[in-house]
Amino acid sequence: MTTQTDVTKRWRVTEAYAGYSIREFLLHAGEFSRQLLKKVRMDGAVYVNGSQEEMWRPLERGDEVAILFPKEEKGAIFPQQGILPVVFEDDDVMVLNKPAGIPVVPPFDQKEPSIASYLLFEYEKRKYPCTAHIVTRLDRDTSGLMLIAKHAYSHSLLTKRLDFISRQYVAIVEGEFREKEGLIDEPIGRAEDSIIRRVVSPVGKPSKTQYYLIQSKKHCSRIRFKLLTGRTHQIRVHMAYRGYPLAGDTLYGGNKVEGVEGQALHCERLHFIHPWTKKKMTFTSEPPKLWDEFA
């Protein structure tokens, strides 16, 4: 794991931005939000060629602009020691391979163990001045790859371009699924009798799920999914609607599977454009071996 204790970013001013003020440069070249810019102005620090400057200062070609970002508010989640299954980490992002059975953020009790509480504990241990920025969430009982932004600037850049982030899932559904591939295009909304459960509803939000059959047996099938939208429980709702609930997904009509935490759903592929280097990043993860015992 990296051992950074602050968040600093540096740019070299090109001819295209000569004459811009630091503020204008950060808004345009740095793609800063106005909210983040205000926080930097109030509590951070701006340097040009090593000297601290005010935001109005005009820039020249070749100047080095450095921003020291302010310490972030940690929020209400209680830091707790736990295993962070890190697949990749640098100064800006972290990719985790989450196990099933742990929430990403505690839904009710802020002291419940979660990925966010483990991150906060690790950051405190490192004296790293940021909070937990979750970019791609997974349900408590969904396993697999998820993306973390390590600071507010990285988070802002990533969420500004969510269409540059793609995820591929694999699941085991109940029943013999016969279609080789297709698209489920059905709107999803909150169920009237539940704050958790979602349903296909004509007044729901547009929801699209692509599916590709991997293997089909009499009692269950293995299917690959790509989300074209990001609704809560989208794969689970769409497959239950089609009559093939996920194995173990008792919330949506599936039967409990011995030894499996909740639904058999795994994020097997994560692709994104790195917010700072702009490089294409792709990570893959195999589904739990336990699946092989019942499918």
Tab-separated table of C-alpha atoms in Angstrom:
chain	number	residue	atom	x	y	z
A	1	MET	CA	0.000	0.000	0.000
A	2	THR	CA	1.131	3.558	-0.653
A	3	THR	CA	2.243	5.691	2.302
A	4	GLN	CA	1.293	9.217	1.201
A	5	THR	CA	0.398	11.583	4.067
A	6	ASP	CA	-1.000	14.451	1.993
A	7	VAL	CA	-2.642	15.035	-1.379
A	8	THR	CA	-0.661	17.245	-3.748
A	9	LYS	CA	-1.096	17.587	-7.515
A	10	ARG	CA	1.190	19.373	-10.004
A	11	TRP	CA	0.657	20.725	-13.517
A	12	ARG	CA	2.956	22.341	-16.079
A	13	VAL	CA	1.330	25.320	-17.805
A	14	THR	CA	1.231	25.002	-21.590
A	15	GLU	CA	0.974	27.784	-24.171
A	16	ALA	CA	-2.793	27.235	-24.383
A	17	TYR	CA	-3.220	28.401	-20.766
A	18	ALA	CA	-0.639	31.204	-20.650
A	19	GLY	CA	-2.295	34.329	-19.266
A	20	TYR	CA	-4.951	32.413	-17.331
A	21	SER	CA	-5.259	33.127	-13.630
A	22	ILE	CA	-4.606	30.187	-11.313
A	23	ARG	CA	-8.349	29.994	-10.671
A	24	GLU	CA	-9.169	29.865	-14.387
A	25	PHE	CA	-6.416	27.321	-14.968
A	26	LEU	CA	-7.730	24.986	-12.285
A	27	LEU	CA	-11.314	25.265	-13.538
A	28	HIS	CA	-10.359	24.522	-17.148
A	29	ALA	CA	-7.138	22.491	-17.231
A	30	GLY	CA	-7.662	20.868	-13.833
A	31	GLU	CA	-11.424	20.333	-14.232
A	32	PHE	CA	-12.002	21.478	-10.658
A	33	SER	CA	-15.546	21.877	-9.411
A	34	ARG	CA	-16.291	25.295	-7.955
A	35	GLN	CA	-16.952	23.670	-4.582
A	36	LEU	CA	-13.535	21.993	-4.532
A	37	LEU	CA	-11.866	25.185	-5.725
A	38	LYS	CA	-13.435	27.051	-2.808
A	39	LYS	CA	-12.162	24.444	-0.325
A	40	VAL	CA	-8.636	24.730	-1.734
A	41	ARG	CA	-8.789	28.533	-1.516
A	42	MET	CA	-10.069	28.459	2.085
A	43	ASP	CA	-8.087	25.581	3.617
A	44	GLY	CA	-5.509	24.353	1.098
A	45	ALA	CA	-2.487	25.979	-0.520
A	46	VAL	CA	-1.509	27.027	-4.042
A	47	TYR	CA	2.100	27.189	-5.236
A	48	VAL	CA	3.617	28.453	-8.477
A	49	ASN	CA	7.241	27.489	-9.053
A	50	GLY	CA	7.551	26.718	-5.335
A	51	SER	CA	6.135	30.006	-4.018
A	52	GLN	CA	2.717	30.215	-2.375
A	53	GLU	CA	0.351	32.379	-4.412
A	54	GLU	CA	-3.213	33.701	-4.497
A	55	MET	CA	-5.799	32.434	-6.988
A	56	TRP	CA	-5.822	35.659	-9.041
A	57	ARG	CA	-2.139	35.392	-10.056
A	58	PRO	CA	-1.702	35.130	-13.868
A	59	LEU	CA	0.314	32.203	-15.198
A	60	GLU	CA	3.037	31.986	-17.825
A	61	ARG	CA	3.989	29.164	-20.134
A	62	GLY	CA	6.231	26.673	-18.308
A	63	ASP	CA	5.061	27.579	-14.795
A	64	GLU	CA	4.600	24.680	-12.388
A	65	VAL	CA	1.328	24.859	-10.471
A	66	ALA	CA	1.093	22.749	-7.319
A	67	ILE	CA	-2.025	22.327	-5.184
A	68	LEU	CA	-1.932	21.047	-1.616
A	69	PHE	CA	-5.463	19.839	-0.944
A	70	PRO	CA	-7.045	20.451	2.482
A	71	LYS	CA	-7.702	17.784	5.071
A	72	GLU	CA	-11.117	16.199	4.517
A	73	GLU	CA	-13.986	15.729	6.963
A	74	LYS	CA	-14.216	12.055	7.944
A	75	GLY	CA	-18.005	11.803	8.389
A	76	ALA	CA	-19.997	9.715	10.865
A	77	ILE	CA	-18.763	6.211	10.001
A	78	PHE	CA	-16.734	4.654	12.825
A	79	PRO	CA	-13.206	3.509	11.735
A	80	GLN	CA	-12.617	-0.206	12.353
A	81	GLN	CA	-9.741	-2.531	11.709
A	82	GLY	CA	-10.402	-5.145	9.060
A	83	ILE	CA	-8.970	-6.775	5.964
A	84	LEU	CA	-8.939	-4.585	2.863
A	85	PRO	CA	-8.654	-6.899	-0.166
A	86	VAL	CA	-6.589	-4.488	-2.296
A	87	VAL	CA	-6.015	-5.482	-5.924
A	88	PHE	CA	-4.436	-2.188	-7.008
A	89	GLU	CA	-3.546	1.118	-5.394
A	90	ASP	CA	-1.752	4.320	-6.328
A	91	ASP	CA	-1.993	7.938	-5.150
A	92	ASP	CA	-5.444	8.446	-6.686
A	93	VAL	CA	-7.457	5.222	-6.772
A	94	MET	CA	-7.829	1.863	-5.076
A	95	VAL	CA	-9.406	-1.279	-6.527
A	96	LEU	CA	-10.770	-3.824	-4.049
A	97	ASN	CA	-11.993	-7.399	-4.469
A	98	LYS	CA	-14.817	-7.355	-1.940
A	99	PRO	CA	-16.014	-10.592	-0.331
A	100	ALA	CA	-19.729	-11.283	0.069
A	101	GLY	CA	-21.299	-10.609	3.462
A	102	ILE	CA	-19.993	-7.128	4.258
A	103	PRO	CA	-21.668	-3.832	3.351
A	104	VAL	CA	-19.730	-1.157	1.516
A	105	VAL	CA	-21.302	1.500	3.751
A	106	PRO	CA	-23.332	0.602	6.868
A	107	PRO	CA	-27.023	1.222	6.078
A	108	PHE	CA	-28.121	2.000	9.622
A	109	ASP	CA	-25.619	1.535	12.460
A	110	GLN	CA	-22.554	3.676	11.685
A	111	LYS	CA	-20.462	1.367	13.891
A	112	GLU	CA	-21.229	-1.734	11.811
A	113	PRO	CA	-18.122	-3.164	10.094
A	114	SER	CA	-17.985	-2.090	6.449
A	115	ILE	CA	-15.572	-1.451	3.613
A	116	ALA	CA	-15.814	2.265	4.413
A	117	SER	CA	-14.956	1.729	8.096
A	118	TYR	CA	-11.940	-0.410	7.126
A	119	LEU	CA	-10.758	2.315	4.743
A	120	LEU	CA	-11.074	4.985	7.429
A	121	PHE	CA	-9.083	2.866	9.886
A	122	GLU	CA	-6.337	2.322	7.307
A	123	TYR	CA	-6.225	6.020	6.465
A	124	GLU	CA	-5.941	6.946	10.143
A	125	LYS	CA	-3.099	4.461	10.561
A	126	ARG	CA	-1.250	6.069	7.643
A	127	LYS	CA	-2.131	9.608	8.810
A	128	TYR	CA	-3.740	10.053	5.419
A	129	PRO	CA	-6.038	13.136	5.501
A	130	CYS	CA	-8.992	11.880	3.437
A	131	THR	CA	-12.333	10.180	3.904
A	132	ALA	CA	-13.760	7.119	2.134
A	133	HIS	CA	-14.894	7.964	-1.422
A	134	ILE	CA	-16.810	5.025	-2.902
A	135	VAL	CA	-17.150	5.240	-6.701
A	136	THR	CA	-18.757	1.879	-7.534
A	137	ARG	CA	-20.845	0.237	-4.811
A	138	LEU	CA	-21.780	-3.395	-4.396
A	139	ASP	CA	-24.620	-4.881	-2.341
A	140	ARG	CA	-23.676	-6.462	0.993
A	141	ASP	CA	-23.836	-10.003	-0.390
A	142	THR	CA	-22.380	-9.240	-3.834
A	143	SER	CA	-18.700	-9.985	-4.194
A	144	GLY	CA	-16.074	-8.732	-6.599
A	145	LEU	CA	-14.324	-5.654	-7.892
A	146	MET	CA	-15.105	-2.131	-6.761
A	147	LEU	CA	-13.468	1.243	-7.324
A	148	ILE	CA	-12.420	3.689	-4.593
A	149	ALA	CA	-11.292	7.287	-5.129
A	150	LYS	CA	-8.602	8.099	-2.587
A	151	HIS	CA	-9.325	11.814	-2.341
A	152	ALA	CA	-12.026	14.345	-3.186
A	153	TYR	CA	-10.343	15.548	-6.399
A	154	SER	CA	-10.046	12.018	-7.768
A	155	HIS	CA	-13.660	11.347	-6.779
A	156	SER	CA	-14.834	14.492	-8.570
A	157	LEU	CA	-13.039	13.539	-11.795
A	158	LEU	CA	-14.345	9.959	-11.755
A	159	THR	CA	-17.971	10.783	-11.001
A	160	LYS	CA	-17.924	13.466	-13.692
A	161	ARG	CA	-17.326	10.691	-16.223
A	162	LEU	CA	-19.258	7.709	-14.913
A	163	ASP	CA	-19.868	6.632	-18.510
A	164	PHE	CA	-16.111	5.886	-18.702
A	165	ILE	CA	-16.530	3.254	-15.963
A	166	SER	CA	-17.888	-0.160	-16.946
A	167	ARG	CA	-18.550	-3.277	-14.895
A	168	GLN	CA	-19.267	-6.839	-15.900
A	169	TYR	CA	-20.963	-9.301	-13.564
A	170	VAL	CA	-21.495	-13.031	-13.447
A	171	ALA	CA	-24.363	-14.691	-11.564
A	172	ILE	CA	-26.031	-18.018	-11.003
A	173	VAL	CA	-29.779	-17.934	-11.527
A	174	GLU	CA	-32.388	-20.541	-10.690
A	175	GLY	CA	-33.832	-22.507	-13.593
A	176	GLU	CA	-32.738	-23.494	-17.064
A	177	PHE	CA	-32.146	-20.261	-18.944
A	178	ARG	CA	-32.392	-20.803	-22.712
A	179	GLU	CA	-31.656	-17.456	-24.392
A	180	LYS	CA	-28.052	-17.069	-25.559
A	181	GLU	CA	-28.016	-13.284	-25.163
A	182	GLY	CA	-30.345	-10.329	-25.013
A	183	LEU	CA	-31.348	-7.063	-23.370
A	184	ILE	CA	-33.780	-6.455	-20.524
A	185	ASP	CA	-35.163	-2.934	-20.864
A	186	GLU	CA	-37.614	-2.485	-17.984
A	187	PRO	CA	-37.902	0.510	-15.612
A	188	ILE	CA	-37.136	-0.077	-11.937
A	189	GLY	CA	-38.601	1.722	-8.923
A	190	ARG	CA	-38.936	1.255	-5.180
A	191	ALA	CA	-41.535	-1.277	-3.990
A	192	GLU	CA	-44.456	0.422	-2.246
A	193	ASP	CA	-44.274	-1.849	0.803
A	194	SER	CA	-40.489	-1.746	1.365
A	195	ILE	CA	-37.640	0.728	1.721
A	196	ILE	CA	-35.166	-1.885	0.440
A	197	ARG	CA	-36.867	-3.938	-2.266
A	198	ARG	CA	-37.143	-2.717	-5.858
A	199	VAL	CA	-39.566	-3.806	-8.582
A	200	VAL	CA	-40.129	-3.386	-12.293
A	201	SER	CA	-42.577	-0.490	-12.472
A	202	PRO	CA	-43.948	1.725	-15.262
A	203	VAL	CA	-43.158	4.746	-13.088
A	204	GLY	CA	-39.622	3.568	-12.319
A	205	LYS	CA	-36.355	4.860	-13.764
A	206	PRO	CA	-35.083	3.539	-17.128
A	207	SER	CA	-33.027	0.395	-16.542
A	208	LYS	CA	-31.140	-1.703	-19.092
A	209	THR	CA	-29.277	-4.974	-18.507
A	210	GLN	CA	-27.441	-6.934	-21.187
A	211	TYR	CA	-27.052	-10.681	-20.586
A	212	TYR	CA	-24.989	-13.487	-22.121
A	213	LEU	CA	-25.557	-17.139	-21.266
A	214	ILE	CA	-22.408	-18.967	-20.119
A	215	GLN	CA	-23.852	-22.341	-19.090
A	216	SER	CA	-27.353	-23.714	-18.615
A	217	LYS	CA	-28.445	-26.736	-16.574
A	218	LYS	CA	-31.864	-28.019	-15.542
A	219	HIS	CA	-31.805	-26.482	-12.092
A	220	CYS	CA	-29.591	-23.409	-12.595
A	221	SER	CA	-27.729	-21.314	-15.155
A	222	ARG	CA	-24.599	-19.177	-15.141
A	223	ILE	CA	-25.042	-15.812	-16.881
A	224	ARG	CA	-22.799	-12.831	-17.580
A	225	PHE	CA	-24.247	-9.329	-17.285
A	226	LYS	CA	-23.296	-5.835	-18.371
A	227	LEU	CA	-25.144	-2.900	-16.854
A	228	LEU	CA	-26.120	-0.090	-19.193
A	229	THR	CA	-27.674	1.771	-16.252
A	230	GLY	CA	-26.872	1.630	-12.551
A	231	ARG	CA	-30.069	1.099	-10.587
A	232	THR	CA	-30.164	-0.407	-7.104
A	233	HIS	CA	-30.458	-4.229	-7.274
A	234	GLN	CA	-30.775	-3.962	-11.065
A	235	ILE	CA	-29.600	-7.459	-12.060
A	236	ARG	CA	-31.496	-9.048	-9.174
A	237	VAL	CA	-34.752	-7.261	-10.035
A	238	HIS	CA	-34.539	-7.861	-13.778
A	239	MET	CA	-33.819	-11.579	-13.440
A	240	ALA	CA	-36.577	-12.076	-10.856
A	241	TYR	CA	-38.953	-10.254	-13.206
A	242	ARG	CA	-38.032	-12.690	-15.980
A	243	GLY	CA	-38.699	-15.649	-13.658
A	244	TYR	CA	-35.072	-16.557	-12.945
A	245	PRO	CA	-34.181	-15.183	-9.500
A	246	LEU	CA	-30.547	-15.320	-8.464
A	247	ALA	CA	-29.563	-18.357	-6.430
A	248	GLY	CA	-29.628	-17.450	-2.752
A	249	ASP	CA	-31.500	-14.198	-3.327
A	250	THR	CA	-34.362	-14.660	-0.851
A	251	LEU	CA	-35.342	-10.977	-1.138
A	252	TYR	CA	-36.385	-11.558	-4.755
A	253	GLY	CA	-37.800	-15.076	-4.632
A	254	GLY	CA	-34.634	-17.154	-4.769
A	255	ASN	CA	-33.936	-20.125	-2.502
A	256	LYS	CA	-31.214	-20.002	0.100
A	257	VAL	CA	-28.044	-21.890	-0.878
A	258	GLU	CA	-26.112	-23.630	1.876
A	259	GLY	CA	-22.727	-22.012	2.443
A	260	VAL	CA	-23.424	-19.004	0.235
A	261	GLU	CA	-23.906	-15.500	1.672
A	262	GLY	CA	-27.019	-14.130	-0.028
A	263	GLN	CA	-27.283	-13.908	-3.804
A	264	ALA	CA	-24.731	-15.549	-6.118
A	265	LEU	CA	-23.585	-12.353	-7.848
A	266	HIS	CA	-20.001	-11.308	-8.530
A	267	CYS	CA	-18.413	-8.290	-10.271
A	268	GLU	CA	-15.821	-10.045	-12.426
A	269	ARG	CA	-14.532	-7.146	-14.551
A	270	LEU	CA	-13.930	-3.458	-13.872
A	271	HIS	CA	-12.776	-1.013	-16.535
A	272	PHE	CA	-12.185	2.725	-16.122
A	273	ILE	CA	-10.103	5.652	-17.322
A	274	HIS	CA	-7.627	6.673	-14.621
A	275	PRO	CA	-8.626	10.160	-13.368
A	276	TRP	CA	-5.047	11.499	-13.324
A	277	THR	CA	-2.933	9.518	-15.814
A	278	LYS	CA	-5.893	9.047	-18.247
A	279	LYS	CA	-4.713	5.483	-18.894
A	280	LYS	CA	-7.225	2.698	-19.511
A	281	MET	CA	-7.347	0.387	-16.489
A	282	THR	CA	-8.898	-3.103	-16.542
A	283	PHE	CA	-9.116	-5.602	-13.674
A	284	THR	CA	-10.660	-9.071	-13.523
A	285	SER	CA	-11.690	-11.381	-10.697
A	286	GLU	CA	-12.854	-14.999	-10.661
A	287	PRO	CA	-16.179	-15.748	-8.916
A	288	PRO	CA	-16.092	-17.675	-5.613
A	289	LYS	CA	-14.928	-21.304	-5.945
A	290	LEU	CA	-17.883	-22.355	-3.797
A	291	TRP	CA	-20.158	-21.710	-6.769
A	292	ASP	CA	-18.728	-24.770	-8.495
A	293	GLU	CA	-20.231	-27.008	-5.791
A	294	PHE	CA	-23.846	-26.146	-6.600
A	295	ALA	CA	-23.671	-24.950	-10.214
